[in-house]
Amino acid sequence: MSNENHDIENPLVSQLVGLLDHTLEESPEQFGTQHWHSLLWNLHNVRPEDWDAQPAPESRTIRDIVKHIGIVFLGYENHVFGDGTRAWDDPAIDGVLPGDSPAEMISWLRETHARFRNSIARLTDSQLTELCPWGDPWTYQRIIEVVIQHPVYHIGEINYARAILQSNNDWAHMDLGRESGE
Amino acid sequence: MTDRSAINELTILFDHILEEHGFGWDHWHSLLWNLHNVRPEDWDALPVGGGRTIRELVIHIGRGWAVYGDNGLTGKPRQWGDDDLDGILPGTSPAEVERWLRAAHARYREALTKLSDHQLDDRAEAVWGEKFEIRRLIELQIQTSFYHIGEINHIRALLQGNDDWDHQDMGREDEQ
């Protein structure tokens, strides 16, 4: 983590950027088999038919949750670092919607993540404890923490839904098949 | 900056896995908060198609703190499945499990806060034998906990028939 983001001037920001990066993707070269928590890794094993399937009647789909993760990246970026006008259900990036295919969704996810990431990477360590422009008295550090917690929490939900849909909801299949795709 | 600033930052992140305070309604990711709405009958129940229970996931999280803290940070050998924390065992009731979780969390936290920033780039052996930066081993505990807390929430929602956005925080706002 420190190697890829190391910033001597702002080590605390770079540490948080590293944590945020790994919510999207982790390097198999660096972390061996221990990269099971990232979003792209957990989408690796989602079959096309799983994206819109409901693990139970009227429950959230994997697509619903993936879109929610991306929308939250965009919303926090705009309300903390931008003009604060973005609606909290708006998935569009410069007028472009996520698209339907897994490839289009992943491309959109990368862009949503990059927007938040690029904004926090411009902070300095001394700014982390400052209050940010937010409705509640939150520091930049706390906002970044929430945006690190949030995707990982929902990635776990995605995994549980995938496992139900694929009838392999057990410990032995937590990483089913993904090793061979490295 | 001190030689413990990065450790302090990671400690805050680690603390909030277990419990968050003072953050208004935005504290939905912590473990104790996500257990708040789990009914007694949900702990050992499986949703249709499910294979892992809330209890299994909770024990898995706490066991990870104990095993990774002892082996990865303090060098004390602890086998996966050894849940005895100085006489405290997970028990069966939600209150007993919470007491054990707090003990497991405190154990890892104590080891974490004894580190200094310059140690974060050192490499230590993970439980499965590979060596990683200590920073990465700490990150894994943060990641894996939130990942499984999300799974816990999904099981709860499926069991309670309210797996929708409106009920993500069902009833919990009222008790702040």
Coordinates of C-alpha atoms in Angstrom, one line a residue:
Chain A
M1 CA 0.0 0.0 0.0
S2 CA 2.6 2.5 0.9
N3 CA 4.7 1.9 -2.2
E4 CA 2.0 2.8 -4.6
N5 CA 0.8 6.0 -2.9
H6 CA 3.7 7.1 -0.8
D7 CA 3.7 10.8 -0.4
I8 CA 6.4 12.0 2.0
E9 CA 4.8 15.4 2.4
N10 CA 1.4 14.0 3.2
P11 CA 1.7 10.5 4.6
L12 CA -1.7 10.5 6.3
V13 CA -3.5 11.5 3.1
S14 CA -1.6 8.9 1.1
Q15 CA -2.5 6.2 3.6
L16 CA -6.2 7.0 3.2
V17 CA -5.8 7.1 -0.6
G18 CA -4.3 3.7 -0.4
L19 CA -7.2 2.4 1.6
L20 CA -9.7 4.0 -0.8
D21 CA -7.9 2.5 -3.8
H22 CA -8.2 -0.9 -2.4
T23 CA -12.0 -0.7 -2.1
L24 CA -12.0 -0.7 -5.9
E25 CA -9.2 -2.9 -6.8
E26 CA -6.2 -4.6 -5.2
S27 CA -3.1 -5.8 -6.9
P28 CA -2.8 -9.6 -7.0
E29 CA 0.9 -9.3 -7.5
Q30 CA 1.3 -7.5 -4.3
F31 CA -1.3 -9.2 -2.1
G32 CA -1.5 -12.8 -3.3
T33 CA -4.8 -14.4 -2.5
Q34 CA -5.7 -11.8 0.0
H35 CA -7.5 -9.4 -2.3
W36 CA -11.0 -10.7 -1.8
H37 CA -12.6 -7.5 -0.5
S38 CA -12.3 -5.2 -3.5
L39 CA -15.3 -4.3 -5.6
L40 CA -13.9 -5.4 -9.0
W41 CA -12.7 -8.6 -7.5
N42 CA -16.1 -9.4 -6.1
L43 CA -17.7 -8.6 -9.5
H44 CA -15.3 -10.9 -11.2
N45 CA -17.5 -13.9 -10.4
V46 CA -20.9 -12.4 -10.9
R47 CA -22.5 -14.0 -13.9
P48 CA -24.4 -11.7 -16.4
E49 CA -27.7 -13.2 -15.2
D50 CA -26.8 -12.4 -11.6
W51 CA -26.7 -8.7 -12.0
D52 CA -30.5 -8.2 -12.1
A53 CA -31.6 -11.3 -10.1
Q54 CA -33.1 -10.9 -6.7
P55 CA -31.8 -13.2 -4.0
A56 CA -35.2 -13.0 -2.4
P57 CA -38.5 -11.4 -3.6
E58 CA -38.4 -7.6 -3.6
S59 CA -34.8 -7.6 -2.4
R60 CA -32.0 -5.4 -3.8
T61 CA -30.1 -6.7 -6.8
I62 CA -26.3 -6.6 -7.3
R63 CA -26.8 -3.9 -9.9
D64 CA -28.8 -1.8 -7.4
I65 CA -25.9 -2.1 -4.9
V66 CA -23.2 -1.4 -7.4
K67 CA -24.9 1.7 -8.7
H68 CA -25.4 2.8 -5.1
I69 CA -21.7 2.5 -4.4
G70 CA -20.8 4.6 -7.5
I71 CA -23.5 7.2 -6.8
V72 CA -22.1 7.7 -3.3
F73 CA -18.6 8.3 -4.7
L74 CA -20.0 10.9 -7.0
G75 CA -22.3 12.5 -4.3
Y76 CA -19.6 12.8 -1.7
E77 CA -17.2 14.2 -4.2
N78 CA -19.6 16.9 -5.3
H79 CA -20.9 17.8 -1.9
V80 CA -17.5 17.9 -0.2
F81 CA -15.3 19.2 -3.0
G82 CA -17.7 20.5 -5.6
D83 CA -20.7 22.8 -5.9
G84 CA -22.9 20.6 -3.8
T85 CA -25.7 20.5 -6.3
R86 CA -25.6 16.9 -7.4
A87 CA -28.8 14.9 -6.5
W88 CA -28.1 11.9 -4.3
D89 CA -29.7 9.5 -6.8
D90 CA -27.9 10.9 -9.9
P91 CA -25.6 8.4 -11.6
A92 CA -24.7 10.5 -14.6
I93 CA -21.1 11.6 -15.2
D94 CA -21.1 14.6 -17.5
G95 CA -24.5 13.5 -18.8
V96 CA -23.4 9.9 -19.4
L97 CA -25.3 7.1 -17.6
P98 CA -23.6 3.9 -16.4
G99 CA -24.9 1.6 -19.2
D100 CA -26.1 -1.9 -18.8
S101 CA -23.3 -4.3 -19.5
P102 CA -20.9 -5.4 -16.8
A103 CA -18.1 -3.7 -18.8
E104 CA -19.9 -0.5 -19.0
M105 CA -20.8 -0.6 -15.3
I106 CA -17.2 -1.3 -14.4
S107 CA -15.9 1.6 -16.6
W108 CA -18.4 3.9 -14.9
L109 CA -17.4 2.6 -11.4
R110 CA -13.7 3.4 -12.2
E111 CA -14.7 6.9 -13.1
T112 CA -16.8 7.5 -10.0
H113 CA -14.0 6.2 -7.8
A114 CA -11.4 8.3 -9.6
R115 CA -13.4 11.5 -9.1
F116 CA -13.5 11.1 -5.3
R117 CA -9.9 9.8 -5.2
N118 CA -8.5 12.7 -7.1
S119 CA -10.2 15.2 -4.9
I120 CA -8.9 13.6 -1.7
A121 CA -5.4 13.1 -3.1
R122 CA -5.1 16.9 -3.4
L123 CA -5.6 17.4 0.3
T124 CA -2.7 18.0 2.7
D125 CA -2.4 16.2 6.1
S126 CA -3.1 19.4 7.9
Q127 CA -6.5 19.7 6.2
L128 CA -7.7 16.3 7.4
T129 CA -8.8 17.7 10.7
E130 CA -10.5 20.7 9.3
L131 CA -14.3 20.8 9.0
C132 CA -15.4 20.3 5.4
P133 CA -18.3 21.9 3.7
W134 CA -21.0 19.5 4.8
G135 CA -24.3 19.8 6.5
D136 CA -22.9 18.3 9.7
P137 CA -19.7 19.3 11.5
W138 CA -17.5 16.6 9.9
T139 CA -13.8 16.7 9.2
Y140 CA -12.3 15.6 5.9
Q141 CA -10.8 12.7 7.7
R142 CA -14.2 11.4 8.8
I143 CA -15.8 11.9 5.4
I144 CA -13.0 9.9 3.7
E145 CA -13.4 7.2 6.4
V146 CA -17.1 6.9 5.6
V147 CA -16.3 6.6 1.9
I148 CA -13.8 3.9 2.6
Q149 CA -16.2 2.0 4.9
H150 CA -19.2 2.3 2.7
P151 CA -18.1 0.4 -0.4
V152 CA -16.6 -2.5 1.5
Y153 CA -19.8 -2.9 3.5
H154 CA -21.8 -3.1 0.4
I155 CA -19.3 -5.4 -1.4
G156 CA -20.0 -7.8 1.4
E157 CA -23.7 -7.6 0.6
I158 CA -22.9 -8.2 -3.0
N159 CA -20.9 -11.3 -2.1
Y160 CA -23.8 -12.7 0.0
A161 CA -26.2 -12.1 -2.9
R162 CA -23.9 -13.7 -5.4
A163 CA -23.4 -16.7 -3.2
I164 CA -27.1 -17.2 -2.8
L165 CA -27.7 -16.9 -6.5
Q166 CA -24.9 -19.3 -7.3
S167 CA -25.9 -21.8 -4.5
N168 CA -22.4 -21.7 -3.0
N169 CA -22.9 -19.6 0.2
D170 CA -20.3 -21.3 2.3
W171 CA -16.8 -20.6 3.5
A172 CA -15.1 -22.9 1.0
H173 CA -16.5 -20.9 -1.9
M174 CA -15.8 -17.4 -0.6
D175 CA -13.3 -17.0 -3.4
L176 CA -14.7 -19.5 -5.8
G177 CA -13.1 -19.6 -9.2
R178 CA -11.5 -16.3 -8.9
E179 CA -8.0 -17.6 -8.2
S180 CA -7.9 -19.1 -11.6
G181 CA -8.8 -15.8 -13.2
E182 CA -5.7 -14.0 -11.9
Chain B
M1 CA 3.2 14.9 12.7
T2 CA 4.5 12.5 15.3
D3 CA 6.0 9.1 14.9
R4 CA 2.5 7.7 15.7
S5 CA 0.3 9.8 13.4
A6 CA -0.3 7.1 10.9
I7 CA -0.9 4.6 13.6
N8 CA -3.5 6.9 15.2
E9 CA -5.2 7.3 11.9
L10 CA -5.5 3.5 11.5
T11 CA -6.6 3.1 15.1
I12 CA -9.5 5.4 14.5
L13 CA -10.5 3.4 11.5
F14 CA -10.2 0.2 13.5
D15 CA -12.2 1.6 16.4
H16 CA -15.1 2.5 14.2
I17 CA -15.4 -1.1 13.0
L18 CA -16.8 -2.0 16.4
E19 CA -18.6 1.2 17.3
E20 CA -19.1 4.8 16.2
H21 CA -20.3 7.7 18.2
G22 CA -21.2 11.2 17.5
F23 CA -21.7 10.9 13.8
G24 CA -25.5 11.6 13.5
W25 CA -27.2 9.0 11.4
D26 CA -24.1 8.2 9.4
H27 CA -22.8 5.4 11.7
W28 CA -24.5 2.5 9.9
H29 CA -21.3 0.5 9.1
S30 CA -20.1 -0.5 12.6
L31 CA -20.6 -4.0 13.9
L32 CA -22.4 -3.3 17.1
W33 CA -24.8 -1.0 15.2
N34 CA -25.5 -3.7 12.7
L35 CA -26.2 -6.2 15.5
H36 CA -28.6 -3.7 17.2
N37 CA -31.4 -4.8 14.9
V38 CA -30.7 -8.5 14.8
R39 CA -33.5 -10.4 16.6
P40 CA -32.5 -13.3 18.8
E41 CA -34.0 -15.7 16.3
D42 CA -31.9 -14.2 13.5
W43 CA -28.6 -15.2 14.9
D44 CA -28.7 -18.8 13.8
A45 CA -31.2 -18.6 11.0
L46 CA -30.4 -18.9 7.3
P47 CA -32.2 -17.0 4.5
V48 CA -33.3 -19.1 1.6
G49 CA -30.2 -20.2 -0.2
G50 CA -27.9 -18.9 2.5
G51 CA -25.1 -21.0 4.0
R52 CA -23.5 -18.8 6.6
T53 CA -25.4 -17.4 9.6
I54 CA -25.0 -14.1 11.4
R55 CA -23.4 -15.9 14.4
E56 CA -20.8 -17.6 12.1
L57 CA -19.9 -14.3 10.6
V58 CA -19.7 -12.5 13.9
I59 CA -17.4 -15.2 15.4
H60 CA -15.3 -15.1 12.2
I61 CA -14.8 -11.3 12.6
G62 CA -13.8 -11.6 16.3
R63 CA -11.6 -14.6 15.7
G64 CA -9.8 -12.7 13.0
W65 CA -9.0 -9.9 15.4
A66 CA -7.7 -12.3 18.0
V67 CA -5.6 -14.5 15.6
Y68 CA -4.2 -11.7 13.5
G69 CA -3.5 -9.5 16.4
D70 CA -1.7 -12.2 18.3
N71 CA 0.2 -13.7 15.4
G72 CA 0.7 -10.7 13.2
L73 CA 1.3 -7.9 15.7
T74 CA 2.6 -9.4 18.9
G75 CA 4.1 -12.6 17.7
K76 CA 2.1 -14.7 20.1
P77 CA 1.0 -18.0 18.5
R78 CA -2.8 -18.4 18.4
Q79 CA -4.5 -21.0 16.4
W80 CA -7.6 -20.3 14.3
G81 CA -10.5 -21.5 16.3
D82 CA -8.9 -20.8 19.7
D83 CA -11.5 -18.3 21.0
D84 CA -10.5 -18.2 24.6
L85 CA -9.5 -14.6 25.4
D86 CA -8.1 -14.8 28.9
G87 CA -11.1 -16.8 30.0
I88 CA -13.7 -14.9 27.9
L89 CA -15.5 -17.1 25.4
P90 CA -18.0 -16.2 22.8
G91 CA -20.9 -17.8 24.7
T92 CA -24.3 -18.0 23.1
S93 CA -26.4 -15.0 24.1
P94 CA -26.0 -11.7 22.2
A95 CA -24.7 -10.1 25.3
E96 CA -22.1 -12.8 25.8
V97 CA -21.0 -12.5 22.1
E98 CA -20.7 -8.7 22.4
R99 CA -18.5 -9.0 25.5
W100 CA -16.3 -11.4 23.7
L101 CA -16.2 -9.2 20.6
R102 CA -15.2 -6.2 22.7
A103 CA -12.4 -8.3 24.3
A104 CA -11.1 -9.4 20.8
H105 CA -11.3 -5.9 19.5
A106 CA -9.4 -4.5 22.5
R107 CA -6.8 -7.2 22.1
Y108 CA -6.0 -6.2 18.6
R109 CA -6.3 -2.5 19.3
E110 CA -3.8 -2.8 22.2
A111 CA -1.2 -4.4 19.9
L112 CA -1.9 -1.8 17.2
T113 CA -1.4 1.2 19.4
K114 CA 2.0 -0.1 20.6
L115 CA 3.3 0.2 17.1
S116 CA 5.1 3.3 15.7
D117 CA 4.7 4.6 12.2
H118 CA 8.1 3.4 11.1
Q119 CA 7.1 -0.2 11.7
L120 CA 4.2 0.0 9.3
D121 CA 6.4 -0.7 6.3
D122 CA 8.0 -3.7 8.1
R123 CA 7.0 -7.1 6.9
A124 CA 5.4 -9.7 9.2
E125 CA 4.1 -13.2 8.5
A126 CA 0.4 -13.6 8.0
V127 CA -1.4 -16.5 9.5
W128 CA -1.3 -18.4 6.2
G129 CA 2.5 -18.0 5.9
E130 CA 3.0 -15.2 3.4
K131 CA 4.8 -12.0 4.5
F132 CA 3.1 -8.6 4.1
E133 CA 3.7 -5.1 5.2
I134 CA 2.2 -4.6 8.7
R135 CA 0.2 -1.7 7.3
R136 CA -1.4 -4.1 4.8
L137 CA -2.1 -6.6 7.6
I138 CA -3.9 -3.9 9.5
E139 CA -5.8 -2.8 6.4
L140 CA -7.0 -6.4 5.9
Q141 CA -8.6 -6.4 9.3
I142 CA -10.4 -3.1 8.6
Q143 CA -11.5 -4.4 5.2
T144 CA -12.6 -7.9 6.2
S145 CA -14.6 -6.6 9.1
F146 CA -16.7 -4.2 7.1
Y147 CA -17.1 -6.7 4.3
H148 CA -18.6 -9.2 6.7
I149 CA -20.6 -6.6 8.5
G150 CA -22.2 -5.9 5.1
E151 CA -22.9 -9.6 4.8
I152 CA -24.5 -9.6 8.2
N153 CA -26.8 -6.7 7.2
H154 CA -27.8 -8.5 4.1
I155 CA -28.7 -11.7 6.0
R156 CA -30.7 -9.7 8.6
A157 CA -32.5 -7.9 5.8
L158 CA -33.3 -11.1 4.0
L159 CA -34.5 -12.8 7.2
Q160 CA -36.6 -9.8 8.2
G161 CA -38.1 -9.3 4.7
N162 CA -37.0 -5.8 4.4
D163 CA -34.0 -5.9 2.0
D164 CA -34.6 -2.5 0.5
W165 CA -33.1 0.9 0.7
D166 CA -35.8 2.3 3.0
H167 CA -35.1 -0.2 5.7
Q168 CA -31.3 -0.1 5.6
D169 CA -31.3 1.5 9.0
M170 CA -34.8 0.3 10.1
G171 CA -35.7 1.5 13.5
R172 CA -32.3 2.3 14.6
E173 CA -32.6 6.1 14.1
D174 CA -35.2 6.2 16.8
E175 CA -32.8 4.9 19.5
Q176 CA -29.9 7.3 19.1

